[in-house]
Coordinates of C-alpha atoms in Angstrom, one line a residue:
X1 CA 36.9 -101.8 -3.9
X2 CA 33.9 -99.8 -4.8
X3 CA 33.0 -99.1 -8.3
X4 CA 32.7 -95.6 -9.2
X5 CA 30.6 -94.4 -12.6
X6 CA 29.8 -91.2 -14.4
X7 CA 26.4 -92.0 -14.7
X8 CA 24.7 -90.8 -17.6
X9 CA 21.0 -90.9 -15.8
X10 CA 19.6 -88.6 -14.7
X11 CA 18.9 -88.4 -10.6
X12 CA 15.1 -88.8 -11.1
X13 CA 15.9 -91.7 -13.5
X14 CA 18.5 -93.3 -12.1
X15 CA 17.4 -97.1 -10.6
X16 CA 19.6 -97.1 -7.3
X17 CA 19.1 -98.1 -3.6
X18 CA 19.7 -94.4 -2.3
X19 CA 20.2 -91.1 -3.9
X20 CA 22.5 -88.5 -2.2
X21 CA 22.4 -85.1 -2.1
X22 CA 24.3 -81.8 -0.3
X23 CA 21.9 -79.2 1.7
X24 CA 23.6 -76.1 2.9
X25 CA 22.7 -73.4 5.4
X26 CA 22.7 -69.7 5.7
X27 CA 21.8 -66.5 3.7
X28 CA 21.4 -68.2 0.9
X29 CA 17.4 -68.6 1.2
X30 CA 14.6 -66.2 2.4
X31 CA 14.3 -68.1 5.4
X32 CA 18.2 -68.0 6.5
X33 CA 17.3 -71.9 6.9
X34 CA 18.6 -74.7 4.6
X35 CA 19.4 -74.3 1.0
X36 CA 19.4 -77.2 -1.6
X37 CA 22.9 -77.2 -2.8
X38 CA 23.3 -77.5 -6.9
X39 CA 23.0 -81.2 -8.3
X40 CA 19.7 -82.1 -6.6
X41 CA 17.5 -79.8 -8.6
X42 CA 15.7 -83.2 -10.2
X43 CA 15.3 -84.5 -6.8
X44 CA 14.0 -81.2 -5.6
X45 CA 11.3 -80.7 -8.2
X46 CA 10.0 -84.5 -7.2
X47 CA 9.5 -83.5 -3.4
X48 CA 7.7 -80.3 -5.3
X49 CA 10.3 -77.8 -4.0
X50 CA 10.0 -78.6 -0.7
X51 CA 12.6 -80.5 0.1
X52 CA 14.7 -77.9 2.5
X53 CA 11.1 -77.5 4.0
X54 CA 10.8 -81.6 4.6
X55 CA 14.3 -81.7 5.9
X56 CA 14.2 -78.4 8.5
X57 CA 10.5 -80.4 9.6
X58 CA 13.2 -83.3 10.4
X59 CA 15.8 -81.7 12.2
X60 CA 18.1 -81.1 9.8
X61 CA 20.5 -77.7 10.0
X62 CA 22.9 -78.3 7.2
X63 CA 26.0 -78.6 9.3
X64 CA 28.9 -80.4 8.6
X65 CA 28.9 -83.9 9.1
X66 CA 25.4 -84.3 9.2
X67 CA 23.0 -86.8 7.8
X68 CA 19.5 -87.2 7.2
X69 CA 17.8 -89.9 5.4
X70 CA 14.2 -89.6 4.1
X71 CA 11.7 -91.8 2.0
X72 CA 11.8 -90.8 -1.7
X73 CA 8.1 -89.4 -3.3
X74 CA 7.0 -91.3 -6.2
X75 CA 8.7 -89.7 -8.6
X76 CA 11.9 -91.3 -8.1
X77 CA 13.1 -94.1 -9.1
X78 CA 15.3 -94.4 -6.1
X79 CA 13.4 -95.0 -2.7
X80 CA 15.9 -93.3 -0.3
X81 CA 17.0 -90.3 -0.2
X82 CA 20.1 -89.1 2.2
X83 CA 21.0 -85.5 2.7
X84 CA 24.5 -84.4 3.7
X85 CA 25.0 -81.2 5.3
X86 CA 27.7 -79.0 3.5
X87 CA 28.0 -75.9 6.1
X88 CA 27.1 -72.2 5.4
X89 CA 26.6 -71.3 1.4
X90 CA 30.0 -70.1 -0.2
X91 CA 30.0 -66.5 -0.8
X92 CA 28.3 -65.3 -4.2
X93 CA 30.2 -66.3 -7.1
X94 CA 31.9 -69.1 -5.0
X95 CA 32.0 -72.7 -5.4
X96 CA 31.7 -75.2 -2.7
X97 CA 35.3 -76.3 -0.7
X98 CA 37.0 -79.6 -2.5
X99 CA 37.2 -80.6 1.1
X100 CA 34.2 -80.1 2.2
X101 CA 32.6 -81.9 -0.7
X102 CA 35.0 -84.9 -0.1
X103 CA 33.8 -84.9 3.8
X104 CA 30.2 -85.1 2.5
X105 CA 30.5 -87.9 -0.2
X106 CA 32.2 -90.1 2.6
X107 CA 29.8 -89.6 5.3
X108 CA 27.2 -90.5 2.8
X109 CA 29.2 -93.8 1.2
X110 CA 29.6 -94.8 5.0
X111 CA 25.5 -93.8 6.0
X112 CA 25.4 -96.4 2.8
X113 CA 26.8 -99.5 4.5
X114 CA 25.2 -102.9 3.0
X115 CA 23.3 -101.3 -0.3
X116 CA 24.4 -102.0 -3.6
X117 CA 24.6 -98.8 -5.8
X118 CA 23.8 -95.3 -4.9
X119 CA 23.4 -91.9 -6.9
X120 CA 25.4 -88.9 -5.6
X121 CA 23.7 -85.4 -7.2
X122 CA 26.0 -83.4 -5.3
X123 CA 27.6 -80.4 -7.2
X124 CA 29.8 -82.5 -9.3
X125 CA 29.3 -79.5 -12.9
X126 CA 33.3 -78.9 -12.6
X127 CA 36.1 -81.6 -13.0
X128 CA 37.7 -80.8 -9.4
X129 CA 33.9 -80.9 -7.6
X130 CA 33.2 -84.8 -9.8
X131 CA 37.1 -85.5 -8.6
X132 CA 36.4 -84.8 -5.0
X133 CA 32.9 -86.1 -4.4
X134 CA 34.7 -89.1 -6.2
X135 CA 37.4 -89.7 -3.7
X136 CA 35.0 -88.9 -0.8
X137 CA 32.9 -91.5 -1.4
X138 CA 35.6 -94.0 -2.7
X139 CA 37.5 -93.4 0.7
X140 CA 34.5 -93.6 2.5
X141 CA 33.3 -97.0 1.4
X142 CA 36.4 -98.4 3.5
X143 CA 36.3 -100.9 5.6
X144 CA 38.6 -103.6 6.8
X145 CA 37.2 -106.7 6.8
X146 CA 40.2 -109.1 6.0
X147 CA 40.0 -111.0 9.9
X148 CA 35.9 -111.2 9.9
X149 CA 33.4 -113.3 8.9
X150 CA 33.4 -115.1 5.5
X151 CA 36.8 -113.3 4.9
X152 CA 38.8 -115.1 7.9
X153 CA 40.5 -117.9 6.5
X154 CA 39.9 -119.0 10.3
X155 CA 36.1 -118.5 10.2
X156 CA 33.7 -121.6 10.3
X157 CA 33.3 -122.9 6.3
X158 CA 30.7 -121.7 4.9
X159 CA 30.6 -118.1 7.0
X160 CA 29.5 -115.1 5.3
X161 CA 30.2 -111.4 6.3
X162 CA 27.4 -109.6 7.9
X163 CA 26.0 -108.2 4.2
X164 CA 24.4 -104.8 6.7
X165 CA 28.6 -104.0 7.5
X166 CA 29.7 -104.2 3.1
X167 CA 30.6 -101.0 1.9
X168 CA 28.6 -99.6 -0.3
X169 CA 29.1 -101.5 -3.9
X170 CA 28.8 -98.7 -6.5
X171 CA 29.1 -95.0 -6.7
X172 CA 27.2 -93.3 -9.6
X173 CA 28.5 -89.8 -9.9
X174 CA 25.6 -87.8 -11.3
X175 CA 25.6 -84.7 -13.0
X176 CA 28.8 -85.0 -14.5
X177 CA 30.0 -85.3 -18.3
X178 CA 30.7 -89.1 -19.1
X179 CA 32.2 -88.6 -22.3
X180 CA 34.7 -85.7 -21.7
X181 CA 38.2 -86.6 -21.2
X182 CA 38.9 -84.7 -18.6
X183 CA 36.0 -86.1 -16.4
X184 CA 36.7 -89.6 -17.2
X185 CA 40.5 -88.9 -16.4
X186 CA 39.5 -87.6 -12.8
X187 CA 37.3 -90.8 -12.3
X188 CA 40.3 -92.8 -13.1
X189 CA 42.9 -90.9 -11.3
X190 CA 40.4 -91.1 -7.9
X191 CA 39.9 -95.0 -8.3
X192 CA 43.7 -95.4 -8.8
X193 CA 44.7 -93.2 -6.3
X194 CA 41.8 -94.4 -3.7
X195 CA 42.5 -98.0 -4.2
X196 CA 46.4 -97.1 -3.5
X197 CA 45.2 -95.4 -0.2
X198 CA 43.2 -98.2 1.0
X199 CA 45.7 -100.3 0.3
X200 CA 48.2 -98.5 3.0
X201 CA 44.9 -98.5 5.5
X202 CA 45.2 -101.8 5.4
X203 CA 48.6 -102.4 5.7
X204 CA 48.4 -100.0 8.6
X205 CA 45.1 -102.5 10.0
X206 CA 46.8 -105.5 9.4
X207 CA 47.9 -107.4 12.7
X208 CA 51.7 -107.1 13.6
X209 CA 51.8 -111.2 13.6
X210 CA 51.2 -111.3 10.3
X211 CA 53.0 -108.2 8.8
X212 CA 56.3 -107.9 9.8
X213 CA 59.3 -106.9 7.9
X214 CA 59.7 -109.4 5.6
X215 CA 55.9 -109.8 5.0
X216 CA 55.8 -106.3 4.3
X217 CA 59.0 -106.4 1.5
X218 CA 57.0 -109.3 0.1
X219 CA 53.8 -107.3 -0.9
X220 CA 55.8 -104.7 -2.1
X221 CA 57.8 -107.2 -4.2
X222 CA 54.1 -108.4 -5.5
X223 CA 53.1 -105.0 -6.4
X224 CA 56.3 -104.2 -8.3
X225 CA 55.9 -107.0 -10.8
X226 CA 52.2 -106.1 -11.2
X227 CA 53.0 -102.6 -12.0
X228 CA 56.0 -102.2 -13.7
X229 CA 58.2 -101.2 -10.7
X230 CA 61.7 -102.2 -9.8
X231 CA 61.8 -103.6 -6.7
X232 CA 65.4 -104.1 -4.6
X233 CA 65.4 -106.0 -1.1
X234 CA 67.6 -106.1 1.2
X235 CA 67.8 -108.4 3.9
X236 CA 70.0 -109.4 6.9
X237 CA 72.9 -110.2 5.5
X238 CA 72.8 -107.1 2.6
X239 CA 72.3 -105.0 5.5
X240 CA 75.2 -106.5 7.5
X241 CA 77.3 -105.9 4.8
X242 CA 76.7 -102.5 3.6
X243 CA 76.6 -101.5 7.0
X244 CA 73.5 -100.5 8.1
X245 CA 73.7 -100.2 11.6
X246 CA 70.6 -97.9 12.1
X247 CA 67.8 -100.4 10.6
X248 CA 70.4 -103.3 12.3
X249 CA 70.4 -101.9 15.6
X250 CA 66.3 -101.4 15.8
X251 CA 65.7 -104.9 14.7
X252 CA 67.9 -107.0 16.4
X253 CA 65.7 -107.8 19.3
X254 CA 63.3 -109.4 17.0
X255 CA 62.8 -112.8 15.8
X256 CA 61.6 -110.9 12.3
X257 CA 64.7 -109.6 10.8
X258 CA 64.7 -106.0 9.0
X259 CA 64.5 -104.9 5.5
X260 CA 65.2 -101.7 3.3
X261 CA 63.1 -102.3 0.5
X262 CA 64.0 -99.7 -2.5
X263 CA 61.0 -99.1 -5.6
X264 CA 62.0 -97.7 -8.5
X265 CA 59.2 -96.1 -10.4
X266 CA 61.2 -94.8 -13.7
X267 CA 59.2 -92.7 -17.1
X268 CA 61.6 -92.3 -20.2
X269 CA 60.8 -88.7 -20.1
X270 CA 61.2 -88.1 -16.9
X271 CA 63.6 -84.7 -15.9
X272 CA 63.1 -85.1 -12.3
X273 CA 63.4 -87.9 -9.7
X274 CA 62.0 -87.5 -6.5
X275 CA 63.0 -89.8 -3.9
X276 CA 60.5 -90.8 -0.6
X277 CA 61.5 -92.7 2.2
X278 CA 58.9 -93.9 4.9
X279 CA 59.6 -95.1 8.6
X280 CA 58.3 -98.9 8.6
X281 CA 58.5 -100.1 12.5
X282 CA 55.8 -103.0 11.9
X283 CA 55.7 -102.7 15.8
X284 CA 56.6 -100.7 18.2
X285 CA 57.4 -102.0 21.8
X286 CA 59.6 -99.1 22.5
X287 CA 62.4 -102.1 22.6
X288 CA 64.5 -101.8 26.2
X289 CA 62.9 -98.3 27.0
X290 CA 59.6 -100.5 27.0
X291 CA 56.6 -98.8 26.1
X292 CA 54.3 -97.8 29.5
X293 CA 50.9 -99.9 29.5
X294 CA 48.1 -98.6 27.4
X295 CA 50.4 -97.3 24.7
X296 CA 51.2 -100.4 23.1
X297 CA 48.0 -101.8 21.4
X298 CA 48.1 -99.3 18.4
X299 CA 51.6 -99.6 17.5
X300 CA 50.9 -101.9 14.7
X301 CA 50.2 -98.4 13.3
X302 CA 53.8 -97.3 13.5
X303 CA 54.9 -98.5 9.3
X304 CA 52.4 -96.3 8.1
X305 CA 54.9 -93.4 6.5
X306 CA 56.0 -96.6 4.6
X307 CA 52.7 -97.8 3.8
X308 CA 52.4 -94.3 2.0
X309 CA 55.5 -93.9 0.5
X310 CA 54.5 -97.5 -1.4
X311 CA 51.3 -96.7 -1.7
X312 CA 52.8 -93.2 -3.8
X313 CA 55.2 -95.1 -5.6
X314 CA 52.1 -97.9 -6.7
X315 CA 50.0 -94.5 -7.4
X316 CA 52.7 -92.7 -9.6
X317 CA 53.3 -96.1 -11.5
X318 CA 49.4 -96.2 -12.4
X319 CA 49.3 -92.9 -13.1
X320 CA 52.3 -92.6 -15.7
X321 CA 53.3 -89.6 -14.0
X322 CA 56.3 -88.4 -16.3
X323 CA 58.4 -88.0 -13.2
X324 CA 61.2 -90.9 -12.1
X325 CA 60.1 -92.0 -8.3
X326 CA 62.3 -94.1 -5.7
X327 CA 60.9 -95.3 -2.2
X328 CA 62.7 -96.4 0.3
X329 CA 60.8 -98.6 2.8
X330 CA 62.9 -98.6 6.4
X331 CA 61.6 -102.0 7.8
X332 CA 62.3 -103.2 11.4
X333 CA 60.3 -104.4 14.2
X334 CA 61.7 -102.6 17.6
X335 CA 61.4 -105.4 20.4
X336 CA 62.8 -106.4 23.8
X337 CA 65.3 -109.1 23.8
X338 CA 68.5 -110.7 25.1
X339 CA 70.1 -109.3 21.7
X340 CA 68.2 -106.2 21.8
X341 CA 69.7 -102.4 21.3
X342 CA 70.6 -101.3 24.8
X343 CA 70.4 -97.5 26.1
X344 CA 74.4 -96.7 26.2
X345 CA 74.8 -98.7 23.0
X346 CA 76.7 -96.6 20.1
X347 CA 75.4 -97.8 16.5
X348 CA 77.9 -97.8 13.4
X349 CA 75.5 -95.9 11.0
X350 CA 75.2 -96.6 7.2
X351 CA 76.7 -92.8 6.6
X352 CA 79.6 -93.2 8.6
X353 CA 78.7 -91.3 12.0
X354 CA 78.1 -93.0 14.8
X355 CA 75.1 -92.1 17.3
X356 CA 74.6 -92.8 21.2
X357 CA 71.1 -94.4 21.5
X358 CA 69.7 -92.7 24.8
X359 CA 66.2 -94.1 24.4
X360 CA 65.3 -97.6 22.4
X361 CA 61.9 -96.1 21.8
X362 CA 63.3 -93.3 19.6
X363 CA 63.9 -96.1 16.9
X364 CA 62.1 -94.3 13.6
X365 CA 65.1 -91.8 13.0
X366 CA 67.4 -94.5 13.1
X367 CA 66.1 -96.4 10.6
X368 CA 64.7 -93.5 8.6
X369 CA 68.9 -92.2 8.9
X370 CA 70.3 -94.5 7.2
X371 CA 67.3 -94.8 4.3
X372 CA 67.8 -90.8 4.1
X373 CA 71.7 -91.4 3.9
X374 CA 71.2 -94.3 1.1
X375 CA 68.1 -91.9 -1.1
X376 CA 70.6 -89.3 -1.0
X377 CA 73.6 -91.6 -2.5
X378 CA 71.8 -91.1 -6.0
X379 CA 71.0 -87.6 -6.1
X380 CA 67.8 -87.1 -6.1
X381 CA 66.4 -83.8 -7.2
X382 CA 64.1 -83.7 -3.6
X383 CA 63.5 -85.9 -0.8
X384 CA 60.7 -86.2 1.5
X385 CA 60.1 -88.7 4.4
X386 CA 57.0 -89.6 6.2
X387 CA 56.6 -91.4 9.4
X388 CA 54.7 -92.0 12.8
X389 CA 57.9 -90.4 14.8
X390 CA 57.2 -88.2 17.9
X391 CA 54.5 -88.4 20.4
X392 CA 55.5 -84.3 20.5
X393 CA 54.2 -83.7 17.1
X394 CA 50.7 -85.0 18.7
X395 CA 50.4 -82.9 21.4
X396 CA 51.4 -79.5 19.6
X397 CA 49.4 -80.3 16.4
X398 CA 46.3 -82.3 17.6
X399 CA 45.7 -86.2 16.3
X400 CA 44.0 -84.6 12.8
X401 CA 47.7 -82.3 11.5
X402 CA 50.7 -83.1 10.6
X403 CA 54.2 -81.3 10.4
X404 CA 56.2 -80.3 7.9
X405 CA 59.8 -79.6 9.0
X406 CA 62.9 -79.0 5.7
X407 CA 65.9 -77.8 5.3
X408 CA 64.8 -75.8 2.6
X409 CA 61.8 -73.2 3.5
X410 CA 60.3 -72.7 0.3
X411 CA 59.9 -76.4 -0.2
X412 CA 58.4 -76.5 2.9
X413 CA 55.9 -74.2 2.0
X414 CA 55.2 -76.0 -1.3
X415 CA 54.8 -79.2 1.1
X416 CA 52.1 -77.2 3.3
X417 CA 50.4 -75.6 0.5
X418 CA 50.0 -79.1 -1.2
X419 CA 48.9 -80.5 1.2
X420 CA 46.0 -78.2 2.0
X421 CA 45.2 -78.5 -1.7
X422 CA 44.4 -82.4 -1.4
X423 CA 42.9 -81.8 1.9
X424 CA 45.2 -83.1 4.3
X425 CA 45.7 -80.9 7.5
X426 CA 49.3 -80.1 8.0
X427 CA 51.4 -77.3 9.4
X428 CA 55.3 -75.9 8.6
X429 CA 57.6 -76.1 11.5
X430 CA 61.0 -75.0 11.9
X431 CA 64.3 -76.4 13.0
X432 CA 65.7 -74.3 15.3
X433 CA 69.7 -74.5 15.4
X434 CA 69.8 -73.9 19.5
X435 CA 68.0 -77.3 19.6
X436 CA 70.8 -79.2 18.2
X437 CA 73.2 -78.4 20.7
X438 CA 70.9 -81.4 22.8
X439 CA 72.2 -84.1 21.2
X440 CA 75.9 -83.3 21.8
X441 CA 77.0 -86.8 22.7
X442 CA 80.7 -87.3 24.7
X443 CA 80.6 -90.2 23.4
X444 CA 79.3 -90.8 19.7
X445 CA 79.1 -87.9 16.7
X446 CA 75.5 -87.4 17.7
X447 CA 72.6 -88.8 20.4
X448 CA 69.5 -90.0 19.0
X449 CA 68.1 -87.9 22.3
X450 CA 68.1 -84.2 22.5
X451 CA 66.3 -82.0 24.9
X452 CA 62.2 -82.9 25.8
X453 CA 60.8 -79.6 24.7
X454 CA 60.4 -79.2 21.4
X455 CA 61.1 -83.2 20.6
X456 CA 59.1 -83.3 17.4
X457 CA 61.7 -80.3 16.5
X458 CA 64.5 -82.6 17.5
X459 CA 63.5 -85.2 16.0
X460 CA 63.7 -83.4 12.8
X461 CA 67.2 -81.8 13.4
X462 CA 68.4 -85.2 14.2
X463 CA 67.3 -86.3 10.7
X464 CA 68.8 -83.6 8.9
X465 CA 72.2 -84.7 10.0
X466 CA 71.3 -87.4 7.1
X467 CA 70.4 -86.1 4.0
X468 CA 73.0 -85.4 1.5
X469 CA 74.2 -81.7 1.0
X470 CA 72.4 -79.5 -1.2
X471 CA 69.6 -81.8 -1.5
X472 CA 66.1 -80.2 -0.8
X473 CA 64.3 -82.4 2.2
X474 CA 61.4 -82.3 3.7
X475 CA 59.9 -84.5 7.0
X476 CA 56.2 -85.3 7.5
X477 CA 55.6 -86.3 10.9
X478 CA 52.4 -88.0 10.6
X479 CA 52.1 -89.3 14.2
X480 CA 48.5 -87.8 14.6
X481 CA 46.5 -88.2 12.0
X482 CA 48.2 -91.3 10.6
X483 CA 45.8 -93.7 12.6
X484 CA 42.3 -92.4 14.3
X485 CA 41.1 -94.1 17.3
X486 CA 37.8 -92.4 17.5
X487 CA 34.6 -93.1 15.7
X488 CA 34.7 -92.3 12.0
X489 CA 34.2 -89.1 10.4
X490 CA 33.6 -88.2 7.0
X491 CA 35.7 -89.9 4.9
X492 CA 38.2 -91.3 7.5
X493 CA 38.0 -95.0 9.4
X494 CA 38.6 -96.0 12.4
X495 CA 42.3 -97.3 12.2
X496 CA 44.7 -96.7 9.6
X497 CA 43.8 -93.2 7.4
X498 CA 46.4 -93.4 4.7
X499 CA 47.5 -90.1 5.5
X500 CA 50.3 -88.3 3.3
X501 CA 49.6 -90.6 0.2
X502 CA 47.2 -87.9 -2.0
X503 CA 50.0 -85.4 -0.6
X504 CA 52.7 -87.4 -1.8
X505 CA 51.0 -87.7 -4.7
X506 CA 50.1 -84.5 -6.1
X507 CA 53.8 -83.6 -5.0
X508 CA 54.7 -85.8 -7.7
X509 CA 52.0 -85.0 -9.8
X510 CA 53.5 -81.4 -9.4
X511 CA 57.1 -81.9 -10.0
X512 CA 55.7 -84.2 -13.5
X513 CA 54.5 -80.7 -14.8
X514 CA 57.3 -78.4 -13.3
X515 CA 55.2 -76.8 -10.7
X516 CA 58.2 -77.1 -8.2
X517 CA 61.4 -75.9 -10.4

C-alpha cells in the first residue's frame, strides 16, 4: 500500500513530484471568488499571493470534487501543484468537514496516479484534520491490480504494469506535528485501518472462480495467525452436524461447499465483547429463482458484509482495542443445481425453527440466521451484521446510504450517529410489526418471503427472529454503497468500497472506552 509520513518539510522545501493543496469558495474573500484554504500559505507566498487569482484565470470554482493542476513557480521545490476544491468556507470560527477533507485527499491521491511521493498542505493543524486528509488519500491511492499486467501470474514473463495506472507511492502529510503522540497515533491508526479496508475491496474485486468459500476461510485463517486471532472453521461436515441448515441449504447447489468461519479477537482487559456477523455469498446466481440477465455480473460483490466484518476484526486486532471482538463469516455460494434449494423446500435451521424458502435468491438471511443464532449462543454484549441483502434498501436509500434497522432504538441511533462521524452515509429504519404478519408460513414457523413493499424492512424483521433475547442487534444493509459501478469519486473506486469497516470500527473503538454503556 501507500506510504503515508508526517513530513517534517516544509511545503516550499519539500522535494516531491506534486504538492496538493485545498481552495475554497464563498464569502471568505473580497471578491466572493476562491479562497486558499489553511496549509498552503508557503505555497501561496511562492505564486506571490496570487494563487486563487492563477486558479479562477483557469477555471477553477472551488467546488467539491474538483481538480486543477498547475506548473509550480520557482520557488518550489515541487514542480506540480494540484488544487482540490473544498466547497463554500465553514462559517467563522469553523473548521473544515472531516468528510469533506477525506473527499479531497482522495481525489488528489487518485489525480496522482503513476508519481512517486507527493505533499498534501491541506489543513492538517488538528489531529482529526491530519487523521482524515490521511485516510483520504490512503483510500484514494486504491487500485486493484491483482489480474493485470506484471501482477497476473498469467501475463507474458517479463510483463510490467502500466507505471501511468500505480497508485501514488507516498503520502507526506504536511503541516502536521511529527513528534507528538497523538499525531503519530492517528497516522498509524489510518494506515492500519486503510490497509484493513483495502483489503475487503479486494476481496470484494476478486473473481468468484477464485474466491469461494473455502478460499475465503483460508485467508481469514492466514490473517488470524498473523495477527494474533483465533480462528475456528467450520466446514461441511461441522455444519452437517451441528445442524446448520440455513448456510446448508444456500450452498448445496454448488460444487464449493460452505463455511462459517468464527474470529476471535480477545484483550485481557476487555469488559465488553461485541460480536459481528457478515453475509458472505461469494456469488450470487439467485440459485433456482435464477437471477434475470444483466443482474448477475456484479454479484461477486455479494460477501462484502463479510469482507468487513474481517476486515474489523483484522483492524481491532492491530489496534489493541481493549474490547473482546468475535466475527462470524456466513460463507456459501448460492447456485443452480440438480441438488440445489428448491422454492417449496422447508430448511431445518441451526436455532431450531424451520422456514419455507419462497424465493432461492433471498439466500443472505438464511445464512446470516443461523450465524446470528450461533453469535448469540455466547452472549455477547451487542451484535451487529452487515451484508449486501435487499435490492429494496437500494431503491429507497440510493447506491451511496445504507440502513440501519435494530431491535433496540437507541443503538440504532448510536449506529447512525457513528456512522456519520466516520463518514459513511447511512440512515435508521424501523421494523414495523404489521410487516411480520407476511411471512406467516402454513407450512414452516416462518417464510424467508414476506410482502414486496417494504422488503428491505422485511428483510430485517425476518432476521430478528434470530438473535437471542435481550441482546442489543443492529442490521446494516449495505446493498448500495457496498460496490460502485460508476466512475470514481473522491476517495471511493470503482468496484468494491469497503463500506461499514471504519463504522465497525469506531463502534468498537467506542464500546473500548465505554461510549456505548
Amino acid at each position: 500500500m501507500t506510504a503515508l509520513t508526517l513530513s517534517t518539510s516544509g511545503a516550499a522545501t519539500l522535494r516531491a513530484d506534486a504538492l496538493v493543496v485545498g481552495v475554497a469558495k464563498g464569502a471568505g474573500s473580497k471578491s466572493g471568488g476562491l479562497v486558499v484554504a489553511p496549509g498552503a500559505e508557503a505555497v501561496d507566498k511562492a505564486f506571490d499571493g496570487k494563487l486563487a487569482a492563477v486558479l479562477e484565470t483557469l477555471g477553477a470554482s472551488g467546488a467539491e470534487g474538483e481538480v486543477t493542476k498547475l506548473p509550480a513557480p520557482s520557488g518550489l521545490k515541487a514542480p506540480v501543484v494540484i488544487a482540490v476544491g473544498l466547497g463554500p468556507v465553514p462559517e467563522k470560527d469553523e473548521a473544515y468537514d472531516a468528510e469533506i477533507l477525506r473527499r479531497a485527499a482522495g481525489n488528489a491521491a487518485r489525480a496522482l496516479k503513476g508519481s512517486k511521493k507527493a505533499g498534501f498542505a491541506l489543513p492538517t493543524e488538528s489531529v482529526e484534520d491530519a487523521s482524515a486528509v490521511a485516510e483520504g488519500a490512503l483510500l484514494g491511492t486504491y487500485a486493484f491490480t491483482a489480474y493485470q499486467g506484471g501482477e497476473n501470474k498469467l501475463a507474458p514473463k517479463g510483463a510490467k504494469p502500466d507505471a501511468r495506472k500505480l497508485p501514488l507511492g507516498e503520502v507526506a502529510l504536511l503541516g502536521t506535528k511529527p513528534r507528538d503522540k497523538a499525531f503519530k497515533a492517528a497516522a498509524e491508526r489510518a494506515v492500519a485501518v486503510v490497509e484493513e479496508i483495502n483489503r475487503a475491496r479486494d476481496l470484494v474485486n476478486t473473481p468468484p472462480n477464485d474466491l469461494y468459500p473455502e478460499s475465503f476461510a483460508a485467508v481469514a485463517t492466514a490473517a488470524g495467525k498473523e495477527h494474533g486471532i483465533k480462528v475456528q472453521v467450520l466446514d461441511e461436515k461441522a455444519l452437517v452436524k451441528g445442524g446448520y441448515g440455513g448456510l446448508l441449504g444456500v450452498g448445496q447447489g454448488s460444487t464449493h461447499g460452505p463455511r462459517l468461519v468464527k474470529l476471535a479477537y480477545t484483550h485481557p482487559k476487555a469488559e465488553k465483547t461485541l460480536a459481528l456477523v457478515g453475509k458472505g455469498i461469494t456469488y450470487d446466481s439467485g440459485g433456482i429463482s435464477l437471477k434475470p440477465a444483466g443482474h448477475n455480473e456484479t454479484m461477486k460483490c455479494d460477501m462484502a458484509g463479510a469482507a468487513a466484518v474481517f476486515a474489523a476484526v483484522v483492524s481491532a486486532s492491530r489496534l489493541g482495542l481493549q474490547v473482546n471482538v468475535t466475527g462470524w463469516l456466513a460463507l456459501a455460494e448460492n447456485m443452480p443445481s440438480g441438488n440445489a434449494t428448491r422454492p417449496g423446500d422447508v430448511l431445518h435451521m441451526y436455532s431450531g425453527k424451520t422456514v419455507e424458502v419462497l424465493n432461492t435468491d433471498a439466500e443472505g438471511r438464511l445464512v446470516l440466521a443461523d450465524a446470528l443464532t450461533r453469535a448469540s449462543e455466547e452472549k455477547p454484549d451487542a451484535i451487529v451484521d452487515v451484508a449486501t441483502l435487499t435490492g429494496a434498501m437500494v431503491m429507497a436509500l440510493g447506491a451511496r446510504t445504507f440502513g440501519v434497522m435494530s431491535n433496540d432504538d437507541a443503538f440504532r441511533t448510536s449506529i447512525h450517529e457513528i456512522a456519520e462521524e466516520v463518514g459513511e452515509a447511512s440512515w435508521p429504519m424501523p421494523l414495523p410489526a404489521d410487516l411480520r404478519k407476511g411471512m406467516d408460513s402454513p407450512t414452516a414457523d416462518i417464510a424467508n418471503m414476506g410482502e414486496r413493499m417494504g422488503g428491505g424492512l422485511v428483510a430485517g424483521l425476518f432476521l430478528k427472529e434470530f438473535v437471542g433475547e435481550g441482546i442489543a442487534w443492529a442490521h446494516l444493509d449495505i446493498a448500495g454503497p457496498a460496490f460502485h459501478e460508476g466512475a470514481p469519486y473522491g476517495y471511493t473506486p470503482k468496484g468494491g468500497t469497503g463500506s461499514a469497516v471504519r463504522t465497525l470500527v469506531r463502534l468498537a473503538e467506542r464500546t473500548a472506552a465505554g461510549d456505548l454503556g
